[in-house]
Coordinates of C-alpha atoms in Angstrom, one line a residue:
M3 CA 0.0 0.1 0.0
H4 CA 0.9 3.6 -0.7
L5 CA -0.8 6.3 1.5
V6 CA -1.0 9.9 0.5
V7 CA -2.7 12.2 3.2
V8 CA -4.2 15.1 1.6
Y9 CA -4.3 17.8 4.5
G10 CA -6.4 21.1 4.4
L11 CA -4.5 23.2 6.8
K12 CA -4.1 26.9 7.4
T13 CA -0.3 26.5 6.6
L14 CA 1.1 25.6 3.1
D15 CA 4.3 24.8 4.4
Y16 CA 5.4 21.3 4.2
G17 CA 7.8 21.4 6.9
Y18 CA 4.9 21.8 9.3
F19 CA 4.2 18.0 9.0
K20 CA 7.1 17.2 10.9
L21 CA 5.9 19.1 13.9
F22 CA 2.3 18.6 13.7
Y23 CA 1.0 15.8 16.0
P24 CA -1.3 14.0 13.7
S25 CA 0.8 13.9 11.0
R26 CA 4.0 12.8 12.8
R27 CA 1.5 9.9 14.4
L28 CA 0.5 8.9 10.9
A29 CA 4.5 8.9 9.6
E30 CA 5.5 6.7 12.8
E31 CA 2.9 4.1 12.2
C32 CA 3.6 3.9 8.4
A33 CA 7.4 3.7 9.0
N34 CA 6.6 0.7 11.4
R35 CA 4.9 -1.1 8.8
S36 CA 7.0 -0.1 6.0
I37 CA 4.4 1.8 4.0
P38 CA 5.2 4.6 1.6
L39 CA 3.7 7.8 3.0
R40 CA 3.4 11.0 1.0
F41 CA 1.7 14.5 2.6
L42 CA -0.1 16.5 0.1
F43 CA -1.8 20.1 0.2
P44 CA -5.1 20.5 -1.7
R45 CA -3.5 23.0 -4.0
D46 CA -0.9 20.8 -5.0
I47 CA -3.4 17.9 -6.0
L48 CA -3.3 18.6 -10.0
S49 CA 0.4 18.5 -10.4
F50 CA 0.3 15.2 -8.1
I51 CA -2.2 13.5 -10.7
A52 CA -0.3 14.8 -13.3
E53 CA 2.8 13.0 -12.1
Q54 CA 1.3 9.5 -11.5
I55 CA 0.8 7.7 -15.0
D56 CA 1.4 4.3 -13.5
I57 CA -2.0 2.5 -13.3
G58 CA -0.8 -0.2 -11.1
L59 CA 0.3 2.4 -8.2
K60 CA -2.9 4.1 -8.6
R61 CA -4.7 1.0 -7.6
D62 CA -2.2 0.4 -4.6
T63 CA -2.9 4.0 -3.4
I64 CA -5.0 5.3 -0.8
C65 CA -5.6 8.7 -0.4
L66 CA -6.6 9.8 3.1
I67 CA -8.5 13.0 3.2
R68 CA -7.6 15.3 6.6
G69 CA -8.6 18.6 7.9
K70 CA -10.6 20.6 5.7
V71 CA -10.7 19.9 2.1
D72 CA -13.2 20.6 -0.3
P73 CA -15.1 17.7 -1.9
K74 CA -14.8 18.9 -5.4
T75 CA -10.9 18.7 -4.9
V76 CA -11.5 15.2 -3.6
S77 CA -13.4 14.5 -6.7
L78 CA -10.4 15.3 -9.0
L79 CA -8.3 12.4 -7.3
E80 CA -11.4 10.0 -7.8
M81 CA -11.9 11.1 -11.5
A82 CA -8.2 10.4 -11.9
G83 CA -8.4 6.7 -10.7
F84 CA -7.4 7.1 -7.2
R85 CA -9.3 5.7 -4.0
T86 CA -10.0 8.3 -1.6
V87 CA -11.1 7.8 2.2
N88 CA -13.8 9.3 2.6
S89 CA -15.4 9.8 -0.9
A90 CA -16.2 13.4 -2.0
D91 CA -19.9 12.4 -1.8
A92 CA -19.5 11.2 1.8
L93 CA -17.4 14.2 2.9
S94 CA -20.0 16.5 1.0
L95 CA -22.9 15.0 3.2
A96 CA -20.7 15.2 6.4
N97 CA -19.2 18.6 5.9
D98 CA -23.1 20.1 5.8
K99 CA -24.8 20.0 9.1
L100 CA -28.2 20.7 7.6
A101 CA -27.8 18.1 5.3
S102 CA -26.5 15.6 7.4
A103 CA -29.3 16.4 10.2
R104 CA -31.9 15.9 7.6
F105 CA -30.0 12.5 6.3
L106 CA -30.5 11.4 10.2
S107 CA -34.0 12.5 10.5
E108 CA -35.1 10.8 7.0
N109 CA -33.5 7.6 8.2
S110 CA -35.4 7.8 11.6
W111 CA -32.2 8.0 13.9
P112 CA -32.7 10.2 16.8
T113 CA -31.4 13.6 16.4
P114 CA -32.4 17.2 17.4
K115 CA -34.5 19.3 15.2
T116 CA -32.1 21.4 13.0
M117 CA -33.0 24.2 10.4
L118 CA -31.6 27.3 9.0
A119 CA -32.0 30.1 11.1
C120 CA -33.7 32.3 8.7
D121 CA -36.4 29.7 8.3
A122 CA -36.7 29.3 12.1
L123 CA -37.9 33.2 12.1
Y124 CA -41.4 31.9 10.0
L125 CA -42.3 29.1 12.3
K126 CA -45.4 29.3 14.6
P127 CA -44.9 30.2 18.4
G128 CA -44.2 27.2 20.4
F129 CA -42.9 24.8 17.5
I130 CA -39.1 25.1 18.7
R131 CA -38.2 26.0 22.2
Y132 CA -35.6 28.6 23.5
P133 CA -32.7 28.7 23.8
L134 CA -31.3 27.3 20.5
V135 CA -27.7 26.2 19.6
A136 CA -26.5 28.3 16.6
K137 CA -23.5 27.0 14.5
P138 CA -22.3 27.6 10.9
R139 CA -23.5 25.0 8.4
F140 CA -20.1 24.4 6.9
G141 CA -18.3 24.9 10.3
N142 CA -16.1 22.5 12.3
R143 CA -13.8 22.3 15.5
G144 CA -16.5 24.0 17.6
E145 CA -16.1 27.4 16.0
G146 CA -18.8 30.1 16.0
V147 CA -21.1 27.9 18.2
H148 CA -23.5 30.2 20.4
F149 CA -26.7 30.5 22.1
I150 CA -29.8 32.0 20.5
E151 CA -31.8 32.9 23.7
N152 CA -35.0 34.2 21.8
E153 CA -36.6 34.9 18.7
S154 CA -35.2 38.2 18.1
A155 CA -31.6 37.0 18.5
L156 CA -32.4 35.1 14.9
T157 CA -32.1 38.0 12.9
G158 CA -29.0 39.4 11.7
L159 CA -27.2 35.7 11.6
E160 CA -25.2 34.7 8.7
P161 CA -27.4 33.3 5.8
D162 CA -25.7 29.7 6.2
T163 CA -26.2 29.6 10.1
I164 CA -28.2 26.7 11.4
V165 CA -29.8 26.5 14.8
Q166 CA -30.5 23.1 16.6
E167 CA -32.5 22.3 19.7
Y168 CA -30.7 22.8 22.7
I169 CA -30.4 19.5 24.8
K170 CA -29.9 20.8 28.5
T171 CA -29.0 17.5 29.8
S172 CA -25.7 17.2 27.9
R173 CA -24.6 20.9 28.3
G174 CA -20.9 20.8 27.8
R175 CA -20.5 17.3 27.3
D176 CA -20.9 14.6 24.5
L177 CA -19.9 11.1 23.6
R178 CA -17.8 10.4 20.4
F179 CA -17.6 7.2 18.5
F180 CA -14.7 7.1 16.3
F181 CA -14.8 4.3 13.5
A182 CA -12.8 2.9 10.6
G183 CA -14.3 0.6 8.0
D184 CA -16.8 -1.7 10.0
T185 CA -14.8 -1.3 13.3
I186 CA -15.5 1.1 16.3
L187 CA -11.6 2.2 17.1
A188 CA -12.4 4.5 20.5
I189 CA -15.3 5.8 22.4
A190 CA -14.8 8.9 24.5
S191 CA -16.6 11.2 26.4
R192 CA -15.8 15.0 25.7
H193 CA -16.3 17.6 28.3
A194 CA -16.2 21.5 28.1
T195 CA -14.0 23.5 30.6
G196 CA -15.0 26.5 32.7
D197 CA -18.2 28.0 31.9
S198 CA -18.2 27.0 28.1
F199 CA -20.8 24.6 26.9
V200 CA -18.8 23.5 23.7
S201 CA -16.7 20.4 24.4
N202 CA -14.4 20.2 21.3
A203 CA -11.0 19.6 22.0
N204 CA -10.0 22.6 19.7
A205 CA -12.3 24.9 22.0
G206 CA -10.5 23.9 25.3
G207 CA -12.6 20.7 26.0
I208 CA -11.0 17.4 27.3
M209 CA -11.5 13.7 26.4
Q210 CA -12.0 10.8 28.8
K211 CA -12.3 7.0 28.1
E212 CA -15.7 5.8 27.7
P213 CA -17.5 6.2 31.0
H214 CA -20.2 3.5 30.4
T215 CA -20.6 -0.3 30.4
A216 CA -20.0 -2.3 27.2
A217 CA -23.6 -3.3 27.4
E218 CA -24.8 0.2 27.6
L219 CA -22.6 1.1 24.5
A220 CA -23.4 -1.6 22.2
P221 CA -26.9 -0.2 20.7
W222 CA -25.0 3.0 20.0
S223 CA -21.9 1.3 18.5
T224 CA -24.4 -0.6 16.4
M225 CA -26.1 2.6 15.4
T226 CA -22.7 4.4 14.6
L227 CA -22.1 1.7 12.1
E228 CA -25.1 1.7 10.5
I229 CA -25.0 5.6 10.1
A230 CA -21.8 5.4 8.6
Q231 CA -22.5 2.9 6.1
K232 CA -25.7 4.7 4.9
A233 CA -23.7 7.9 4.7
G234 CA -20.8 6.3 2.6
L235 CA -18.1 7.2 5.3
W236 CA -15.4 4.7 5.6
Y237 CA -14.2 6.7 8.5
G238 CA -15.1 9.3 10.9
S239 CA -17.0 9.9 14.0
V240 CA -20.6 10.1 15.2
D241 CA -21.1 12.4 18.2
Y242 CA -24.0 11.8 20.5
L243 CA -25.8 14.2 22.9
Y244 CA -26.7 13.0 26.5
C245 CA -30.9 13.1 26.9
G246 CA -30.8 12.1 30.5
K247 CA -34.2 11.3 31.9
Q248 CA -36.9 11.3 29.7
E249 CA -39.5 14.0 31.2
D250 CA -42.3 14.4 28.5
A251 CA -43.3 13.2 25.1
H252 CA -41.2 15.5 23.2
T253 CA -38.0 14.3 24.8
S254 CA -39.0 10.6 24.1
I255 CA -39.4 11.6 20.3
L256 CA -36.2 13.5 20.3
C257 CA -34.2 10.7 21.9
G258 CA -36.0 7.8 19.8
Q259 CA -35.9 5.6 23.1
S260 CA -39.4 5.3 24.8
R261 CA -38.4 1.8 26.3
G262 CA -34.7 1.4 24.9
P263 CA -31.3 1.2 26.9
A264 CA -30.5 2.9 30.0
L265 CA -27.8 5.1 28.2
E266 CA -30.4 7.6 26.5
L267 CA -28.5 9.7 23.4
T268 CA -29.4 11.7 20.6
V269 CA -27.0 11.9 17.3
C270 CA -25.9 15.6 17.6
E271 CA -23.7 15.5 14.2
I272 CA -21.4 13.2 11.7
N273 CA -17.8 14.0 11.0
G274 CA -15.8 13.0 7.8
S275 CA -12.4 13.9 8.7
P276 CA -12.3 13.8 12.7
G277 CA -9.1 14.5 14.7
F278 CA -7.6 11.9 17.0
E279 CA -4.9 13.7 18.9
A280 CA -7.0 14.3 21.8
L281 CA -8.2 10.4 21.8
E282 CA -4.4 9.7 21.9
T283 CA -3.2 12.4 24.3
D284 CA -6.1 12.8 26.7
C285 CA -7.2 9.0 26.7
A286 CA -3.7 7.5 26.0
L287 CA -5.3 5.4 23.0
D288 CA -3.5 4.4 20.0
I289 CA -5.6 5.6 16.8
A290 CA -3.3 6.2 14.3
G291 CA -1.8 2.6 14.2
P292 CA -5.4 0.9 14.0
L293 CA -6.4 3.3 11.5
I294 CA -3.4 2.3 9.3
D295 CA -4.2 -1.4 9.7
R296 CA -7.7 -0.5 8.9
L297 CA -6.7 1.1 5.6
T298 CA -4.5 -1.8 4.7
D299 CA -7.2 -4.3 5.2
Y300 CA -9.6 -2.1 2.9
L301 CA -7.1 -1.7 0.1
G302 CA -6.6 -5.9 0.2
A303 CA -10.6 -6.4 0.1
V304 CA -11.3 -4.0 -2.9

């Protein structure tokens, strides 16, 4: 196998990959397995494609998409005959929080009501409850997430802002399931620090190993892999919010578990290129190694 990691980062300095924790870990694990590795910025994909004329090499290469990479750029690799993980279509769905929320709802997976902020202005009073959580439709890393306390606060938001029901019982915490292929590589709880309600590691949150029993986690692991398969995601993560005690019919519908497992969750969002640094540093888990192994298995199976 040859591995090409396409990284969408703010820098365009290739020397940064020697310092960047995730790229160093991927390089270490590839070296341990004698797997040729190359890092590539999205801007250099066309020149990379022009270099590759060996059809056999293309078949033996996987392009792993990391960071913020436009799905249209990923399509260029696919049209040139390279296998991409994830695919352009899967990334388009995962990157679009509104589309992925509709995808979850249409497939009857529990998820909070989600809509464009501008659409929420025209809803009848009482259809949604305040506060709401506002976030950029195409954002990541917890950036731009904030509360909307009342209807008047909806005005003046950016056109691509979405609003989502606020799950009070999950304030500042969620549960992340990280998967590759048909395997759950890690399950970890994420917790905000201080007064923040955003649990993302990039926003100061911390991760801890799964705080629940295997029996409690089993149905949600199954749901995670079902969501991944339906979405076309070979690797990624599904983030769940804690519903807590169901106090009314509204919450029961929201969580989709009227008489289900003791652990009550609802899907917050899906991710097509999640980071793994916090999983390794906060939880002392090895993610890079198993990820490379699953990629090797995947190439051998296709």
